[in-house]
mmCIF file of C-alpha atoms in Angstrom:
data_model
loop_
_atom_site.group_PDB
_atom_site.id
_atom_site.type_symbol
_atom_site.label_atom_id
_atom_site.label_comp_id
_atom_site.label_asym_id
_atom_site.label_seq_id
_atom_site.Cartn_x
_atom_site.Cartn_y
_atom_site.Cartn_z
ATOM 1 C CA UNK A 1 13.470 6.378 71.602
ATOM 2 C CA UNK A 2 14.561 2.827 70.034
ATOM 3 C CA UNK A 3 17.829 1.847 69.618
ATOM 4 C CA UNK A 4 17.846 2.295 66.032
ATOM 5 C CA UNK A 5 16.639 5.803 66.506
ATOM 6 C CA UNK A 6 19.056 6.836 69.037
ATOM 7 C CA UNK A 7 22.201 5.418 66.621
ATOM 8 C CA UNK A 8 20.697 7.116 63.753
ATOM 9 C CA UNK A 9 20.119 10.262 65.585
ATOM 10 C CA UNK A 10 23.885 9.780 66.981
ATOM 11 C CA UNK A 11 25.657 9.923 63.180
ATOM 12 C CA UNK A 12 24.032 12.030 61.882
ATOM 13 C CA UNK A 13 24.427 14.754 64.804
ATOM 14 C CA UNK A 14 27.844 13.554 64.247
ATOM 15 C CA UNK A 15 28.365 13.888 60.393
ATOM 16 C CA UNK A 16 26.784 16.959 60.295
ATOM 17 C CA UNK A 17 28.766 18.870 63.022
ATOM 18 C CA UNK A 18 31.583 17.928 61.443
ATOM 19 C CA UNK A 19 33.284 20.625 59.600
ATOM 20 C CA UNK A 20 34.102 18.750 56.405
ATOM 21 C CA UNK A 21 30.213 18.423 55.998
ATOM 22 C CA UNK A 22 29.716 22.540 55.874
ATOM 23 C CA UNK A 23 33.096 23.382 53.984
ATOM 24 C CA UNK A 24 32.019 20.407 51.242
ATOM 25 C CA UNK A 25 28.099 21.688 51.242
ATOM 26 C CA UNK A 26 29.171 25.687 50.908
ATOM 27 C CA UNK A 27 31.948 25.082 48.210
ATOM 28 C CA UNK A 28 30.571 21.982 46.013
ATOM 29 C CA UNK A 29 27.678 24.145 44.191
ATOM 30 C CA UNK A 30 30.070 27.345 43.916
ATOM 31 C CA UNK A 31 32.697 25.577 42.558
ATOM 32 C CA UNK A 32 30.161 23.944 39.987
ATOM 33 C CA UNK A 33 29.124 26.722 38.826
ATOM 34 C CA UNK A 34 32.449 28.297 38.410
ATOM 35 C CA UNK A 35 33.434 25.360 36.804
ATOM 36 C CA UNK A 36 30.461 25.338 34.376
ATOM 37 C CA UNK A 37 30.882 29.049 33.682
ATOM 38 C CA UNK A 38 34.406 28.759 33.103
ATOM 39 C CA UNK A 39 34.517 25.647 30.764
ATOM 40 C CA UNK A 40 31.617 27.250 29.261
ATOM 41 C CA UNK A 41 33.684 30.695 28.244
ATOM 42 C CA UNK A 42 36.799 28.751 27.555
ATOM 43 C CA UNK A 43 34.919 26.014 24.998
ATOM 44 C CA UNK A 44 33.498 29.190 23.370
ATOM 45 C CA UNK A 45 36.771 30.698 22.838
ATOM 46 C CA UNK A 46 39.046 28.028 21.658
ATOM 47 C CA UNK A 47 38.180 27.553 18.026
ATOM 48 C CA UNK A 48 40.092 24.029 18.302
ATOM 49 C CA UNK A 49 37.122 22.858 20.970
ATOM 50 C CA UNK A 50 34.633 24.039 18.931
ATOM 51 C CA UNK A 51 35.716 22.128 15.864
ATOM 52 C CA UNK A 52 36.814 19.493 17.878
ATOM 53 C CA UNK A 53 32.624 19.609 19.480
ATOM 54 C CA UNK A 54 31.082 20.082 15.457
ATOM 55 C CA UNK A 55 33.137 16.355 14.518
ATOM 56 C CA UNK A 56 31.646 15.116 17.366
ATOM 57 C CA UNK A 57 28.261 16.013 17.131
ATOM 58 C CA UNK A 58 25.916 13.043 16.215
ATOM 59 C CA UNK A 59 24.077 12.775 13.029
ATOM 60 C CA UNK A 60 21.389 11.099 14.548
ATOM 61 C CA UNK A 61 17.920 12.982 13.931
ATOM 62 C CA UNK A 62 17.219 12.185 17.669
ATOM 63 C CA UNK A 63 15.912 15.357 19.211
ATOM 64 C CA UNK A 64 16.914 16.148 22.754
ATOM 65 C CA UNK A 65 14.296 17.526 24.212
ATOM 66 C CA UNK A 66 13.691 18.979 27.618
ATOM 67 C CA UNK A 67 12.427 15.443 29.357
ATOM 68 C CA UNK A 68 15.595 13.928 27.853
ATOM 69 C CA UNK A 69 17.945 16.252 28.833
ATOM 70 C CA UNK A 70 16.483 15.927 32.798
ATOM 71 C CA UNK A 71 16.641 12.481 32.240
ATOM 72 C CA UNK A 72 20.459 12.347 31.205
ATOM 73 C CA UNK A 73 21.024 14.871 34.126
ATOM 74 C CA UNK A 74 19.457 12.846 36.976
ATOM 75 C CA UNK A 75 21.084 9.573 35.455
ATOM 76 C CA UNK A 76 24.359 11.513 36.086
ATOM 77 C CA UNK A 77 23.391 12.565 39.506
ATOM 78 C CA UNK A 78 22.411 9.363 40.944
ATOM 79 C CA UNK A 79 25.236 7.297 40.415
ATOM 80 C CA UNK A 80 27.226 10.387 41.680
ATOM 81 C CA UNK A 81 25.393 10.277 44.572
ATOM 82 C CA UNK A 82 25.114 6.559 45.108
ATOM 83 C CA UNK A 83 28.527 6.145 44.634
ATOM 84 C CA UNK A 84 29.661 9.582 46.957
ATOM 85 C CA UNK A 85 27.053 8.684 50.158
ATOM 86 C CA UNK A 86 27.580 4.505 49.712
ATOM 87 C CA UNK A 87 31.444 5.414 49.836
ATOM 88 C CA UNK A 88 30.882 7.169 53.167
ATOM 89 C CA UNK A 89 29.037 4.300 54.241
ATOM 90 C CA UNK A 90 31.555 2.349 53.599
ATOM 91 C CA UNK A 91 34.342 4.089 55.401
ATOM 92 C CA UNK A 92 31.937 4.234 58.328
ATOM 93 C CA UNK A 93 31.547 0.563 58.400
ATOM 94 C CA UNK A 94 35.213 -0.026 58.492
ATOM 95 C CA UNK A 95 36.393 2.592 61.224
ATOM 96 C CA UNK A 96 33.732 0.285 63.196
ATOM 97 C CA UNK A 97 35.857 -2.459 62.940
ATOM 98 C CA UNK A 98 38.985 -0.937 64.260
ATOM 99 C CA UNK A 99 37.050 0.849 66.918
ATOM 100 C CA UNK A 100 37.041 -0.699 70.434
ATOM 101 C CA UNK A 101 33.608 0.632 71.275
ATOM 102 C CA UNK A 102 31.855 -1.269 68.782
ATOM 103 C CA UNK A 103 32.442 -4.300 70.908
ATOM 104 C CA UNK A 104 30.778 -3.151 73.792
ATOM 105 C CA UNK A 105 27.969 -1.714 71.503
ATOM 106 C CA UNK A 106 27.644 -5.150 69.805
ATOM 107 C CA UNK A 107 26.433 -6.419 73.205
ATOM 108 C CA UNK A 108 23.533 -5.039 73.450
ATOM 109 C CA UNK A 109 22.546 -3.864 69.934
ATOM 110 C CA UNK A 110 21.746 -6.130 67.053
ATOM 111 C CA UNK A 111 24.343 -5.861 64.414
ATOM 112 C CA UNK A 112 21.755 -5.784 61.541
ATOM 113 C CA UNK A 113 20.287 -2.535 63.720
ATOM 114 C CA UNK A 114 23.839 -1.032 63.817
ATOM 115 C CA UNK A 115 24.270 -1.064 59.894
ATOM 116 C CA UNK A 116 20.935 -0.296 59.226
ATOM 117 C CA UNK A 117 21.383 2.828 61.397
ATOM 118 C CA UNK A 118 24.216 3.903 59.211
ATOM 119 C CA UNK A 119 22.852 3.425 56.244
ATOM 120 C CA UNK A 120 19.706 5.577 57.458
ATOM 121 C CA UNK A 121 21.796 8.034 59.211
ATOM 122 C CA UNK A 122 24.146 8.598 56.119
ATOM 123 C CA UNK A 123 21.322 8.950 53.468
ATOM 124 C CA UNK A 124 19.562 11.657 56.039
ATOM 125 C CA UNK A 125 22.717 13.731 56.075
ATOM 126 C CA UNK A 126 23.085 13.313 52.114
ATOM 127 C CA UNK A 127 19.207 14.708 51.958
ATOM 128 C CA UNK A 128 20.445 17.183 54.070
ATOM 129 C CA UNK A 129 23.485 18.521 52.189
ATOM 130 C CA UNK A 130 21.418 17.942 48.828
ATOM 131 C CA UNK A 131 18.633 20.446 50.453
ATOM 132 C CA UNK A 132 21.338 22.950 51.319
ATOM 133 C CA UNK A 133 23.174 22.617 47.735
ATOM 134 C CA UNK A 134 19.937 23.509 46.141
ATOM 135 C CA UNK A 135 19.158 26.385 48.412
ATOM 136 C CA UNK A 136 22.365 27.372 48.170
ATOM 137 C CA UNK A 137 22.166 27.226 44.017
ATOM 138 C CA UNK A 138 18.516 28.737 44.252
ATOM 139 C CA UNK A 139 20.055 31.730 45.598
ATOM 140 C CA UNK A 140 22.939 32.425 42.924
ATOM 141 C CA UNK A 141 20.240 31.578 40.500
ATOM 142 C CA UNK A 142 17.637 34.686 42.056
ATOM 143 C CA UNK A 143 21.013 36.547 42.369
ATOM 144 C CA UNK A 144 21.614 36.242 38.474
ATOM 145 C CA UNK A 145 18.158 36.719 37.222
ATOM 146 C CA UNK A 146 18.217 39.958 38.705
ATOM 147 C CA UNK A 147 21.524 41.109 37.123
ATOM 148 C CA UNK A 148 20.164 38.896 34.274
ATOM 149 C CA UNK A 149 16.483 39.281 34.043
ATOM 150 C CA UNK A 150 14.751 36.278 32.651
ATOM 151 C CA UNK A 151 11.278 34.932 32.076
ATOM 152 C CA UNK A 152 10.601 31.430 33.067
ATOM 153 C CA UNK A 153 7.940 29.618 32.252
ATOM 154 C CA UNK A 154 6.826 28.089 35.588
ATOM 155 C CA UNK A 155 3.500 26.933 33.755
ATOM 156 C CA UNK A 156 6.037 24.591 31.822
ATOM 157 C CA UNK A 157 8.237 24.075 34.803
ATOM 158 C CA UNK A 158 5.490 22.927 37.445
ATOM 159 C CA UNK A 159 3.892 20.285 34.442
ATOM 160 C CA UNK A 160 2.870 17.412 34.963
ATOM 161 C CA UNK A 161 5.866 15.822 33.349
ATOM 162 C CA UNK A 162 8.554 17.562 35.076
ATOM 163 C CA UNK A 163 6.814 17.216 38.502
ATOM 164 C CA UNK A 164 6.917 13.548 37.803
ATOM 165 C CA UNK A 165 10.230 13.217 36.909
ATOM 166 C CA UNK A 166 11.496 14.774 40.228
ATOM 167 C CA UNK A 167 9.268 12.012 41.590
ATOM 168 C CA UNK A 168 10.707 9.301 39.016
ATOM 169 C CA UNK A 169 14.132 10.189 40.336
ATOM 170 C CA UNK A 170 13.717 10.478 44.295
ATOM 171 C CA UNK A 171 12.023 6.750 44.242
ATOM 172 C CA UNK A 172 14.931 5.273 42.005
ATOM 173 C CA UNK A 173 17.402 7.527 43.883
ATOM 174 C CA UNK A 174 15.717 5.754 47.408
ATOM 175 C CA UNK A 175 15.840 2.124 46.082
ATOM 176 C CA UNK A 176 19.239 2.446 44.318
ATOM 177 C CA UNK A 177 20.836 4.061 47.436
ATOM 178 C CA UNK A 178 19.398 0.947 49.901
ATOM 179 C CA UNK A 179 20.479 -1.383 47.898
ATOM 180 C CA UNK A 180 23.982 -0.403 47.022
ATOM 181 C CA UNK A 181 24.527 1.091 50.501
ATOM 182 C CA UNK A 182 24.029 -2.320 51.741
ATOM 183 C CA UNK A 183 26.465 -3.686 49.730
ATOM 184 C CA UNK A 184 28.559 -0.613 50.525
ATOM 185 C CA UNK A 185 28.019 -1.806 54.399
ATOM 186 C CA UNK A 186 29.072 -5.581 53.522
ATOM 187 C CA UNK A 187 32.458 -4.267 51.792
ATOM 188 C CA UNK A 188 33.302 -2.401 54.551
ATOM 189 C CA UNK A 189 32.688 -5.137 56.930
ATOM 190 C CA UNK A 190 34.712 -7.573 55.242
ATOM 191 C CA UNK A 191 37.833 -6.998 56.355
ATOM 192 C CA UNK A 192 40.203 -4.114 58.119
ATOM 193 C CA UNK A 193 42.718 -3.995 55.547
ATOM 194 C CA UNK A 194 43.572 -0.774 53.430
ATOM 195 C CA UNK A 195 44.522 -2.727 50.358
ATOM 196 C CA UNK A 196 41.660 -5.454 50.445
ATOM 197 C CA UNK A 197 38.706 -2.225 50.624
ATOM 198 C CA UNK A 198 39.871 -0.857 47.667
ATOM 199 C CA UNK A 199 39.138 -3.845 46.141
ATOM 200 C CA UNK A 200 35.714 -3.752 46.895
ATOM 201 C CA UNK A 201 35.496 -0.476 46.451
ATOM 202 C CA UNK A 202 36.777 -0.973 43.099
ATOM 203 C CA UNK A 203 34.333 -3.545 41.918
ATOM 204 C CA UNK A 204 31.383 -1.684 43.026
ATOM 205 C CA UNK A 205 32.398 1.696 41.538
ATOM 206 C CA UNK A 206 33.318 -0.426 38.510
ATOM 207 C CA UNK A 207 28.989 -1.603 38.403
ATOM 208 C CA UNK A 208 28.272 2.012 39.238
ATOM 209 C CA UNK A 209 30.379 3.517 36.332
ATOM 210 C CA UNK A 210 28.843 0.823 33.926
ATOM 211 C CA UNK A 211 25.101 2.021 35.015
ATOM 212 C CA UNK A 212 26.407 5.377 34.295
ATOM 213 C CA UNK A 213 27.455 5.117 30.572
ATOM 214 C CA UNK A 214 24.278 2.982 29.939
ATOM 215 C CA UNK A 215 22.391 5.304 31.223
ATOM 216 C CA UNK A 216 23.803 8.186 29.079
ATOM 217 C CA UNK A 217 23.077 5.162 26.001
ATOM 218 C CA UNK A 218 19.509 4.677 26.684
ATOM 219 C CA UNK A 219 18.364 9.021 26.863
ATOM 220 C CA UNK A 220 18.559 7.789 23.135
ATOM 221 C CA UNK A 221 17.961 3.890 23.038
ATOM 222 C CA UNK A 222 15.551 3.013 25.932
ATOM 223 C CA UNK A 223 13.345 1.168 23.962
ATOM 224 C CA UNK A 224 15.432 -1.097 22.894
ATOM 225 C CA UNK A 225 15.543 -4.528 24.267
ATOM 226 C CA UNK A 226 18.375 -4.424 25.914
ATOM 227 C CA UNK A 227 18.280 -1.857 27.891
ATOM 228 C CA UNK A 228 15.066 -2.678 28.799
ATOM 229 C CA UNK A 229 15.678 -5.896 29.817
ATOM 230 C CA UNK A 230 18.927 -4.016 32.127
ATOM 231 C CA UNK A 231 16.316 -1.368 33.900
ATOM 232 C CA UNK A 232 15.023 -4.806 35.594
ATOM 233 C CA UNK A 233 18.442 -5.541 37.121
ATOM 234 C CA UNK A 234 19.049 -3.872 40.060
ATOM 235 C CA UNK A 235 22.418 -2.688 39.506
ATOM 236 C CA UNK A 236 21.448 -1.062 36.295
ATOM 237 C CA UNK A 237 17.892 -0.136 37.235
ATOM 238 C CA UNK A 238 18.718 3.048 39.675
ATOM 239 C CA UNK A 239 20.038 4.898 36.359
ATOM 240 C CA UNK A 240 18.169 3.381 33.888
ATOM 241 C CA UNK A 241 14.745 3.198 35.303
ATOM 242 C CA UNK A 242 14.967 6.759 36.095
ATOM 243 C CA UNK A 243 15.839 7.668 32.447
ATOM 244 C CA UNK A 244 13.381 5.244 30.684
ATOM 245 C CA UNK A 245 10.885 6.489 33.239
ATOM 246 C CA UNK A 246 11.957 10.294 32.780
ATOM 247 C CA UNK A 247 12.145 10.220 29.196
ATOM 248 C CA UNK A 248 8.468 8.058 28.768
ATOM 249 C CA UNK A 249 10.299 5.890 27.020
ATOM 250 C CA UNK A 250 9.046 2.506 29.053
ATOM 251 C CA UNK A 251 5.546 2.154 29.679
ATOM 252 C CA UNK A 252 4.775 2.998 32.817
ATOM 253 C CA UNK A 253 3.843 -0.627 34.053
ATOM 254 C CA UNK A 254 7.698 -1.223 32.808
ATOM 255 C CA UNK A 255 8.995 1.644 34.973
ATOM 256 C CA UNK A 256 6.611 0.285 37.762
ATOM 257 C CA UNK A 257 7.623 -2.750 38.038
ATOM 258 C CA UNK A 258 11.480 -1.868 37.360
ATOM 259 C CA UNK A 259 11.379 0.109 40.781
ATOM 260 C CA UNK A 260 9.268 -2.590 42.186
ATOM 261 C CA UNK A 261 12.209 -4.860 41.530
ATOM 262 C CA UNK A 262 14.613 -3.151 42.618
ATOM 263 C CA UNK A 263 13.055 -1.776 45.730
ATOM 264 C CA UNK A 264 12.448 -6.227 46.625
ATOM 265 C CA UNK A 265 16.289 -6.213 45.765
ATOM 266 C CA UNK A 266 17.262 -3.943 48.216
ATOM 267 C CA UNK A 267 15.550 -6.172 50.925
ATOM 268 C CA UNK A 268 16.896 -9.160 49.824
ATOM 269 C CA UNK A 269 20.682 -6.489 50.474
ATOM 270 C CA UNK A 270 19.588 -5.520 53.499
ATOM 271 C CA UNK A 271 19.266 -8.911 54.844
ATOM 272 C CA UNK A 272 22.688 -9.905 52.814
ATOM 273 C CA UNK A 273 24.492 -7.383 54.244
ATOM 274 C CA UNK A 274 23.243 -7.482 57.754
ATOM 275 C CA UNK A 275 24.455 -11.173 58.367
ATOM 276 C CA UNK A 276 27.590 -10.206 56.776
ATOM 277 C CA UNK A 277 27.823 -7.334 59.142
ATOM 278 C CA UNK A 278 26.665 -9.316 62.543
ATOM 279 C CA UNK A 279 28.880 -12.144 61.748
ATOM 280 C CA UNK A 280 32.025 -10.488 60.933
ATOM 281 C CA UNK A 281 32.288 -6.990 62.493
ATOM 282 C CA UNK A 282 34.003 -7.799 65.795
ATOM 283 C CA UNK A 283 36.630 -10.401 63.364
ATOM 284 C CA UNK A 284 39.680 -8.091 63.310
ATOM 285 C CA UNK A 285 42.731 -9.152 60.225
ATOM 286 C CA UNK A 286 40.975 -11.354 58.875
ATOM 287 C CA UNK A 287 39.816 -12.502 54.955
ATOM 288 C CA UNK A 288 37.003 -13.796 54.446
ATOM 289 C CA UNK A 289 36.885 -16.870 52.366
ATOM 290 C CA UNK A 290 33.591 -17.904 49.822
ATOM 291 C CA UNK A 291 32.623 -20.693 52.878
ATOM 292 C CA UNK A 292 32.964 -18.150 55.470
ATOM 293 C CA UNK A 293 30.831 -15.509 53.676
ATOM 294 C CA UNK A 294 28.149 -18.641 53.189
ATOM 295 C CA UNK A 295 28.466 -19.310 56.759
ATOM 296 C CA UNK A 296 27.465 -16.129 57.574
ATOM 297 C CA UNK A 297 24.784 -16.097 55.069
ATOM 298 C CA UNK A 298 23.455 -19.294 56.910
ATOM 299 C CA UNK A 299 23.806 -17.991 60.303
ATOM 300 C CA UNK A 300 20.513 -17.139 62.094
#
């Protein structure tokens, strides 16, 4: 096996033994659903909510239909995700660099391999708690339709459309996770500190949050030019080229070439982040200055 197969192999054995993985994985989608159920009930039986939820309602004829309401969803879930699995990457990167194994690791392993591995290795075990959440919610969903017998429509559900928007979502999921995990990788490479990460955690959870509200904006306005001119930038594009692709709103050359952008984005990352990462893992208390970060940029 190569090196970068035996490191990936490595953290994720790791992150998945761990028992933070299996107590987050078994109570995340049950506490979800209690959570839904319970706001649910409580909304319904607060007359204040429900007044407060008729003022709010928008007058806009705008009809939310079934690809629109997926599309809102999976905007939702992405930068959740993104921002949940790139934060992990983060941390990972970090620990490295207080970790007195790394340097004998960096010896013999390219640096660019080392966060590339992570990056791999963390998005494999985030595929694998995702599988598990929705086996886990498949089941209480079985379990309720037999207290609560329902038809479903799985002529409807297994359409074209809806198989496409799973499909929509797992590419801009894939290029949006690369790309930000790489910048995850550079943060947490940066320095050592406590108080300087959260700065750069801050900044990118910042970008993240501001893809999120767009998104939610364009289930109703993607044809509009600016958000279509956003779903070409990569920080934007994750949510909004899965909505705009979701909801049909873009032509499908548009949505296309929006992942085609960001997926050439995430390369140009990738190599960003891995000089960061070779240059400046083994520099312990240090900050990085603009000329040092270009140095490293420039270094071979």
């Amino acid at each position: 096996m190569s090196q970068l197969g035996l490191i990936i192999s490595n953290e994720y054995k790791t992150d998945v033994k761990a028992k933070s993985f299996w107590i987050s994985t078994i109570l995340v989608p049950v506490l979800m659903v209690a959570f839904g159920g319970l706001m649910g009930y409580l909304m319904t039986q607060s007359d204040s909510a429900m007044e407060v939820q008729n003022n709010l309602t928008p007058v806009s004829q705008e009809e939310m239909t079934p690809l629109k309401a997926i599309g809102l969803m999976m905007g939702v879930l992405l930068t959740l995700f993104i921002m949940m699995y790139g934060s992990m990457i983060f941390n990972k990167v970090k620990t490295e660099k207080t970790n007195r194994i790394v340097e004998i690791l960096a010896t013999c392993v390219p640096g660019r391999t080392m966060m590339l591995a992570k990056i791999i290795a963390v998005g494999l075990v985030g595929f694998t708690q995702l599988l598990l959440w929705a086996l886990i919610i498949g089941v209480m969903v079985v379990g309720l339709l037999f207290v609560f017998p329902i038809e479903i429509p799985w002529d409807k559900v297994l359409s074209y459309d809806y198989v496409m928007a799973v499909v929509w979502s797992i590419l801009f999921f894939a290029g949006g996770y690369i790309f930000f995990g790489s910048l995850y990788a550079a943060g947490g490479a940066m320095t050592d500190k406590n108080n300087e990460n959260q700065e750069y955690i801050a900044v990118l959870t910042f970008v993240l949050m501001i893809s999120f509200y767009v998104g939610e904006y364009a289930v109703d306005h993607g044809g509009t030019l600016f958000v279509r001119i956003l779903s070409y930038i990569p920080f934007t594009s994750p949510t909004l080229g899965a909505v705009n692709a979701i909801t049909q709103t873009a032509p499908l050359w548009e949505s296309i070439t929006s992942l085609l952008v960001l997926y050439v984005c995430a390369w140009f990352a990738m190599a960003f982040a891995g000089k960061i990462y070779t240059s400046s893992i083994l520099l312990k208390g240090k900050r990085f200055t603009p000329r040092d970060i270009i140095t490293f940029i420039k270094a071979k």
